């Protein structure tokens, strides 16, 4: 039933503007892959290409044994959940869910049976005769989900399905979507701009930028070991330091910033360090200490803000602007001279730009 | 204070419409109820005169007939055209809309006149018919009901196209994509999604065309003459040629009733059938 | 949309457009014909029928009257219609809903009924001179368009801008002119153009309100057609169409034609 999706070397244009360049992506059977990125990064374009609402300039899209590339949208057999739900306003909830079955020439009683069973599964059996206009946002989202699932598609696609819901409902719904998708074992492609949503729901996430995939990996790897500066920045590494190695002593490496400030790093903890590299850390990964002998960068603290779990400081090390978190037990004032020590567990070594 | 400001700003327009429209039209309607005791039918005598006259009854019926045909034909032609226009690429679409707006901005007299030229004994339609050997002698096409209907369809199709393009464009693209993602082909999508959602708009377009053709003057005057008199031309004839003002007022009153009834009934129907508002 | 349209539908649409535009092309041709009767295709080419427009004094006079009615009627309708539209949008809570129904009446009531009623009440009973009665008719004709188009444009106007201006010390009346009006400019221009074209093409109201020596161009055209069937009518029609094209070009340049399509 369920099938792997393979997108190979897709290039797409809107008019003369190239929006996707040579994009390849595969989603294994039963896997949920998210496309994550800011608006205009090409994630929705990718989804629309797979759905058949857009035609690629070149490349192929296959779903299991079926080549979708030149197939009309209504022949692709993909369950699609829209951002605005796209429920038919003139049909009842049950008729909405049965719509796809009707196109597949199911008989009236069979349609009714399957639609009702599906509405039961999403907990909306009692609303079956309502019109979509009478439903709340969360209920509409469930109907949209039921409508896409009832046709038992080999591939499910979600186009920012939760962006019109409030924060609490968003969390509930994403759990529900994940459970339904798992239970059916359906291959799924999920488009969102919300990082938390993508990371929480997906087996793998593709971070996209300007029509290309910057990194495709599990949420854990993306979060801890971004592969490049863009992804590091995207997943919240506030500090990017350009460093070059001045001395190596076994596993220990001494590197200096553009200003000539020196710091010592351990290859045992960070992996191999090239001669020129970027050190990426989160604010949490830069420890603030008043001990002048500690290894790290000497910096002057600026504005302090309260985060609840820690204090955050805007800090200056020479010409470098950095963000670091310090313990609640020891609030430091503006102008204090401190040492910022990178915590190796929260650092990543990246190739220079 | 605020309340007063609102009223002050609205007063000139309110006064203008109340004094120069509502009052005169009410006076016209009042006139149809004549003097009490006049004639065998009392106050309703002018209406009795209207409905006992076979000629006037025929005019009323003809007006319904012509307006009905014009509405149906414009609806059919307009829907197909609007469907194609709304699915064209943006550049082509805007050109097609401009081409539909242009006749709409050209006066009714000019557009009716075009058909006077086309349908005359020496007109192009007759020339083509004779040249192709369909007929030997010129066919009399002017001053027939067909001529009036053709010219009126000509006048109202652009309006219908513009209204329906608006209606079709208001149907969210998402719904059609949802429909095709669920396996509906173009025909199924049109019948099961587009058409049901367009019905309220179709009603609005139909009402616009029906009321406008029911009350039109220039086209029936030029292409129907006295032989194909309609309510508009009858009103003018009664008032300005026969100087029978109560008679003209009755025609005005009947037109008003038909129009108001049509608009009220149909807008209510359209509202009930509109799923978007619930 | 990238979906293909069925060729039969395209063919049908092309036919409709030929039907819509063909007759207008024929008028162009007929206006150039060097014959004393109307014919198409034209036989010989001449511009003398265009000169003839200006030589016939009735046309000359009615063109002037039509322009007067269109400009003045639209102008008056704007002056009383804009405040009304503003009141309807800004003071919606304090004004009765029936008021907006009242403003729709001139569209609901058939023009020909309005014309006849004005003839009886205004011209005959009140004895208002023909020229003024005609102006009243044209103002009534275009007033609902002004109110509707300006209202539509005010409906998308963010009134908090006005409040911001007032909170910054601008008096309300001045705010209306410096903040509100500039922001609904395109609506006002659209209202003007729509009104002007409606007025200049009107038949049904003017029909009853013209009098000895005072008539509008469409009425004069109807009268002329009853007596003569020469290409002058076609040439007048061509001039009117050229004017329409000019207006459309101006609209396209300033606002985009989407506004008229609404």
PDB file of C-alpha atoms in Angstrom, chain C residues 28-163:
ATOM      1  CA  UNK C  28     -15.814  51.833 -37.631  1.00  0.00           C
ATOM      2  CA  UNK C  29     -15.999  50.649 -41.228  1.00  0.00           C
ATOM      3  CA  UNK C  30     -19.420  52.140 -41.862  1.00  0.00           C
ATOM      4  CA  UNK C  31     -18.285  55.535 -40.572  1.00  0.00           C
ATOM      5  CA  UNK C  32     -15.624  55.696 -43.284  1.00  0.00           C
ATOM      6  CA  UNK C  33     -17.877  54.744 -46.204  1.00  0.00           C
ATOM      7  CA  UNK C  34     -18.138  57.276 -49.016  1.00  0.00           C
ATOM      8  CA  UNK C  35     -21.852  56.592 -49.505  1.00  0.00           C
ATOM      9  CA  UNK C  36     -24.905  58.470 -48.260  1.00  0.00           C
ATOM     10  CA  UNK C  37     -26.363  55.321 -46.745  1.00  0.00           C
ATOM     11  CA  UNK C  38     -24.907  52.991 -44.123  1.00  0.00           C
ATOM     12  CA  UNK C  39     -23.034  50.019 -45.500  1.00  0.00           C
ATOM     13  CA  UNK C  40     -20.310  47.560 -44.643  1.00  0.00           C
ATOM     14  CA  UNK C  41     -17.740  46.871 -45.957  1.00  0.00           C
ATOM     15  CA  UNK C  42     -17.194  50.579 -46.687  1.00  0.00           C
ATOM     16  CA  UNK C  43     -17.291  51.685 -50.338  1.00  0.00           C
ATOM     17  CA  UNK C  44     -14.621  54.314 -50.825  1.00  0.00           C
ATOM     18  CA  UNK C  45     -13.039  55.997 -47.846  1.00  0.00           C
ATOM     19  CA  UNK C  46     -13.859  59.442 -46.525  1.00  0.00           C
ATOM     20  CA  UNK C  47     -13.705  61.412 -43.315  1.00  0.00           C
ATOM     21  CA  UNK C  48     -16.512  63.773 -44.308  1.00  0.00           C
ATOM     22  CA  UNK C  49     -19.015  62.133 -41.950  1.00  0.00           C
ATOM     23  CA  UNK C  50     -16.808  63.141 -39.075  1.00  0.00           C
ATOM     24  CA  UNK C  51     -16.866  66.755 -40.276  1.00  0.00           C
ATOM     25  CA  UNK C  52     -20.594  66.414 -40.577  1.00  0.00           C
ATOM     26  CA  UNK C  53     -20.922  65.886 -36.802  1.00  0.00           C
ATOM     27  CA  UNK C  54     -19.691  69.376 -36.197  1.00  0.00           C
ATOM     28  CA  UNK C  55     -21.716  70.811 -39.076  1.00  0.00           C
ATOM     29  CA  UNK C  56     -25.021  69.587 -37.669  1.00  0.00           C
ATOM     30  CA  UNK C  57     -25.816  72.122 -34.974  1.00  0.00           C
ATOM     31  CA  UNK C  58     -28.047  69.701 -33.022  1.00  0.00           C
ATOM     32  CA  UNK C  59     -25.066  67.414 -32.423  1.00  0.00           C
ATOM     33  CA  UNK C  60     -22.865  70.337 -31.499  1.00  0.00           C
ATOM     34  CA  UNK C  61     -25.344  71.562 -28.888  1.00  0.00           C
ATOM     35  CA  UNK C  62     -26.143  68.144 -27.431  1.00  0.00           C
ATOM     36  CA  UNK C  63     -22.474  67.210 -27.093  1.00  0.00           C
ATOM     37  CA  UNK C  64     -22.024  70.330 -24.970  1.00  0.00           C
ATOM     38  CA  UNK C  65     -25.111  69.516 -22.865  1.00  0.00           C
ATOM     39  CA  UNK C  66     -24.014  65.901 -22.388  1.00  0.00           C
ATOM     40  CA  UNK C  67     -20.581  67.024 -21.193  1.00  0.00           C
ATOM     41  CA  UNK C  68     -22.160  69.570 -18.843  1.00  0.00           C
ATOM     42  CA  UNK C  69     -24.447  66.938 -17.353  1.00  0.00           C
ATOM     43  CA  UNK C  70     -21.692  64.359 -17.005  1.00  0.00           C
ATOM     44  CA  UNK C  71     -19.206  66.757 -15.364  1.00  0.00           C
ATOM     45  CA  UNK C  72     -21.632  68.682 -13.163  1.00  0.00           C
ATOM     46  CA  UNK C  73     -23.800  65.697 -12.216  1.00  0.00           C
ATOM     47  CA  UNK C  74     -20.757  63.637 -11.262  1.00  0.00           C
ATOM     48  CA  UNK C  75     -19.229  66.575  -9.411  1.00  0.00           C
ATOM     49  CA  UNK C  76     -22.367  67.178  -7.322  1.00  0.00           C
ATOM     50  CA  UNK C  77     -22.757  63.456  -6.688  1.00  0.00           C
ATOM     51  CA  UNK C  78     -19.161  63.312  -5.425  1.00  0.00           C
ATOM     52  CA  UNK C  79     -19.696  66.290  -3.136  1.00  0.00           C
ATOM     53  CA  UNK C  80     -22.762  64.813  -1.458  1.00  0.00           C
ATOM     54  CA  UNK C  81     -21.889  61.158  -1.956  1.00  0.00           C
ATOM     55  CA  UNK C  82     -18.418  61.075  -0.369  1.00  0.00           C
ATOM     56  CA  UNK C  83     -19.601  62.424   3.017  1.00  0.00           C
ATOM     57  CA  UNK C  84     -22.513  59.979   2.915  1.00  0.00           C
ATOM     58  CA  UNK C  85     -20.209  57.052   2.158  1.00  0.00           C
ATOM     59  CA  UNK C  86     -17.859  58.217   4.908  1.00  0.00           C
ATOM     60  CA  UNK C  87     -20.730  58.462   7.393  1.00  0.00           C
ATOM     61  CA  UNK C  88     -21.955  55.005   6.432  1.00  0.00           C
ATOM     62  CA  UNK C  89     -18.548  53.473   7.140  1.00  0.00           C
ATOM     63  CA  UNK C  90     -17.337  55.606  10.051  1.00  0.00           C
ATOM     64  CA  UNK C  91     -20.601  55.997  11.957  1.00  0.00           C
ATOM     65  CA  UNK C  92     -22.079  52.638  11.074  1.00  0.00           C
ATOM     66  CA  UNK C  93     -23.216  52.046  14.630  1.00  0.00           C
ATOM     67  CA  UNK C  94     -25.152  55.279  15.031  1.00  0.00           C
ATOM     68  CA  UNK C  95     -26.858  55.313  11.633  1.00  0.00           C
ATOM     69  CA  UNK C  96     -29.858  53.106  10.912  1.00  0.00           C
ATOM     70  CA  UNK C  97     -29.233  50.226   8.503  1.00  0.00           C
ATOM     71  CA  UNK C  98     -32.154  51.422   6.393  1.00  0.00           C
ATOM     72  CA  UNK C  99     -30.029  54.371   5.299  1.00  0.00           C
ATOM     73  CA  UNK C 100     -27.785  52.232   3.138  1.00  0.00           C
ATOM     74  CA  UNK C 101     -30.905  50.660   1.644  1.00  0.00           C
ATOM     75  CA  UNK C 102     -32.126  54.158   0.785  1.00  0.00           C
ATOM     76  CA  UNK C 103     -28.862  54.860  -1.018  1.00  0.00           C
ATOM     77  CA  UNK C 104     -29.341  51.768  -3.186  1.00  0.00           C
ATOM     78  CA  UNK C 105     -32.809  52.831  -4.321  1.00  0.00           C
ATOM     79  CA  UNK C 106     -31.650  54.779  -7.382  1.00  0.00           C
ATOM     80  CA  UNK C 107     -30.161  51.522  -8.708  1.00  0.00           C
ATOM     81  CA  UNK C 108     -33.138  49.369  -7.736  1.00  0.00           C
ATOM     82  CA  UNK C 109     -35.819  51.631  -9.178  1.00  0.00           C
ATOM     83  CA  UNK C 110     -35.775  51.329 -12.990  1.00  0.00           C
ATOM     84  CA  UNK C 111     -34.207  54.415 -14.582  1.00  0.00           C
ATOM     85  CA  UNK C 112     -37.130  54.838 -16.913  1.00  0.00           C
ATOM     86  CA  UNK C 113     -39.500  55.009 -13.926  1.00  0.00           C
ATOM     87  CA  UNK C 114     -37.256  57.616 -12.303  1.00  0.00           C
ATOM     88  CA  UNK C 115     -37.215  59.619 -15.534  1.00  0.00           C
ATOM     89  CA  UNK C 116     -40.978  59.576 -15.890  1.00  0.00           C
ATOM     90  CA  UNK C 117     -41.514  60.452 -12.214  1.00  0.00           C
ATOM     91  CA  UNK C 118     -39.058  63.369 -12.404  1.00  0.00           C
ATOM     92  CA  UNK C 119     -40.839  64.648 -15.502  1.00  0.00           C
ATOM     93  CA  UNK C 120     -44.140  64.695 -13.633  1.00  0.00           C
ATOM     94  CA  UNK C 121     -42.975  66.029 -10.269  1.00  0.00           C
ATOM     95  CA  UNK C 122     -39.969  68.183 -11.059  1.00  0.00           C
ATOM     96  CA  UNK C 123     -40.520  69.527 -14.559  1.00  0.00           C
ATOM     97  CA  UNK C 124     -44.298  69.761 -14.755  1.00  0.00           C
ATOM     98  CA  UNK C 125     -45.533  70.226 -11.197  1.00  0.00           C
ATOM     99  CA  UNK C 126     -42.623  72.110  -9.675  1.00  0.00           C
ATOM    100  CA  UNK C 127     -41.890  73.935 -12.924  1.00  0.00           C
ATOM    101  CA  UNK C 128     -38.125  73.445 -12.718  1.00  0.00           C
ATOM    102  CA  UNK C 129     -36.423  74.516 -15.975  1.00  0.00           C
ATOM    103  CA  UNK C 130     -35.442  71.659 -18.318  1.00  0.00           C
ATOM    104  CA  UNK C 131     -31.678  72.094 -17.940  1.00  0.00           C
ATOM    105  CA  UNK C 132     -31.863  71.869 -14.125  1.00  0.00           C
ATOM    106  CA  UNK C 133     -34.288  68.936 -14.185  1.00  0.00           C
ATOM    107  CA  UNK C 134     -31.863  67.131 -16.490  1.00  0.00           C
ATOM    108  CA  UNK C 135     -29.031  67.856 -14.062  1.00  0.00           C
ATOM    109  CA  UNK C 136     -31.099  66.519 -11.141  1.00  0.00           C
ATOM    110  CA  UNK C 137     -31.784  63.338 -13.120  1.00  0.00           C
ATOM    111  CA  UNK C 138     -28.107  62.810 -13.953  1.00  0.00           C
ATOM    112  CA  UNK C 139     -27.007  63.478 -10.373  1.00  0.00           C
ATOM    113  CA  UNK C 140     -29.525  60.917  -9.079  1.00  0.00           C
ATOM    114  CA  UNK C 141     -28.371  58.492 -11.748  1.00  0.00           C
ATOM    115  CA  UNK C 142     -24.736  58.521 -10.664  1.00  0.00           C
ATOM    116  CA  UNK C 143     -25.101  59.125  -6.910  1.00  0.00           C
ATOM    117  CA  UNK C 144     -25.456  55.426  -5.966  1.00  0.00           C
ATOM    118  CA  UNK C 145     -22.350  54.534  -7.997  1.00  0.00           C
ATOM    119  CA  UNK C 146     -20.370  57.201  -6.176  1.00  0.00           C
ATOM    120  CA  UNK C 147     -21.584  56.030  -2.775  1.00  0.00           C
ATOM    121  CA  UNK C 148     -20.958  52.391  -3.575  1.00  0.00           C
ATOM    122  CA  UNK C 149     -17.478  52.758  -5.073  1.00  0.00           C
ATOM    123  CA  UNK C 150     -16.291  55.200  -2.399  1.00  0.00           C
ATOM    124  CA  UNK C 151     -17.777  52.967   0.321  1.00  0.00           C
ATOM    125  CA  UNK C 152     -15.903  49.980  -1.062  1.00  0.00           C
ATOM    126  CA  UNK C 153     -12.705  51.974  -0.936  1.00  0.00           C
ATOM    127  CA  UNK C 154     -13.451  53.198   2.609  1.00  0.00           C
ATOM    128  CA  UNK C 155     -14.222  49.655   3.713  1.00  0.00           C
ATOM    129  CA  UNK C 156     -10.568  48.767   3.215  1.00  0.00           C
ATOM    130  CA  UNK C 157      -9.398  52.035   4.797  1.00  0.00           C
ATOM    131  CA  UNK C 158      -7.861  51.584   8.224  1.00  0.00           C
ATOM    132  CA  UNK C 159      -9.630  54.161  10.373  1.00  0.00           C
ATOM    133  CA  UNK C 160      -6.979  53.859  13.086  1.00  0.00           C
ATOM    134  CA  UNK C 161      -4.801  56.006  10.789  1.00  0.00           C
ATOM    135  CA  UNK C 162      -7.367  58.757  11.155  1.00  0.00           C
ATOM    136  CA  UNK C 163      -7.364  58.291  14.925  1.00  0.00           C
TER     137      UNK C 163
END
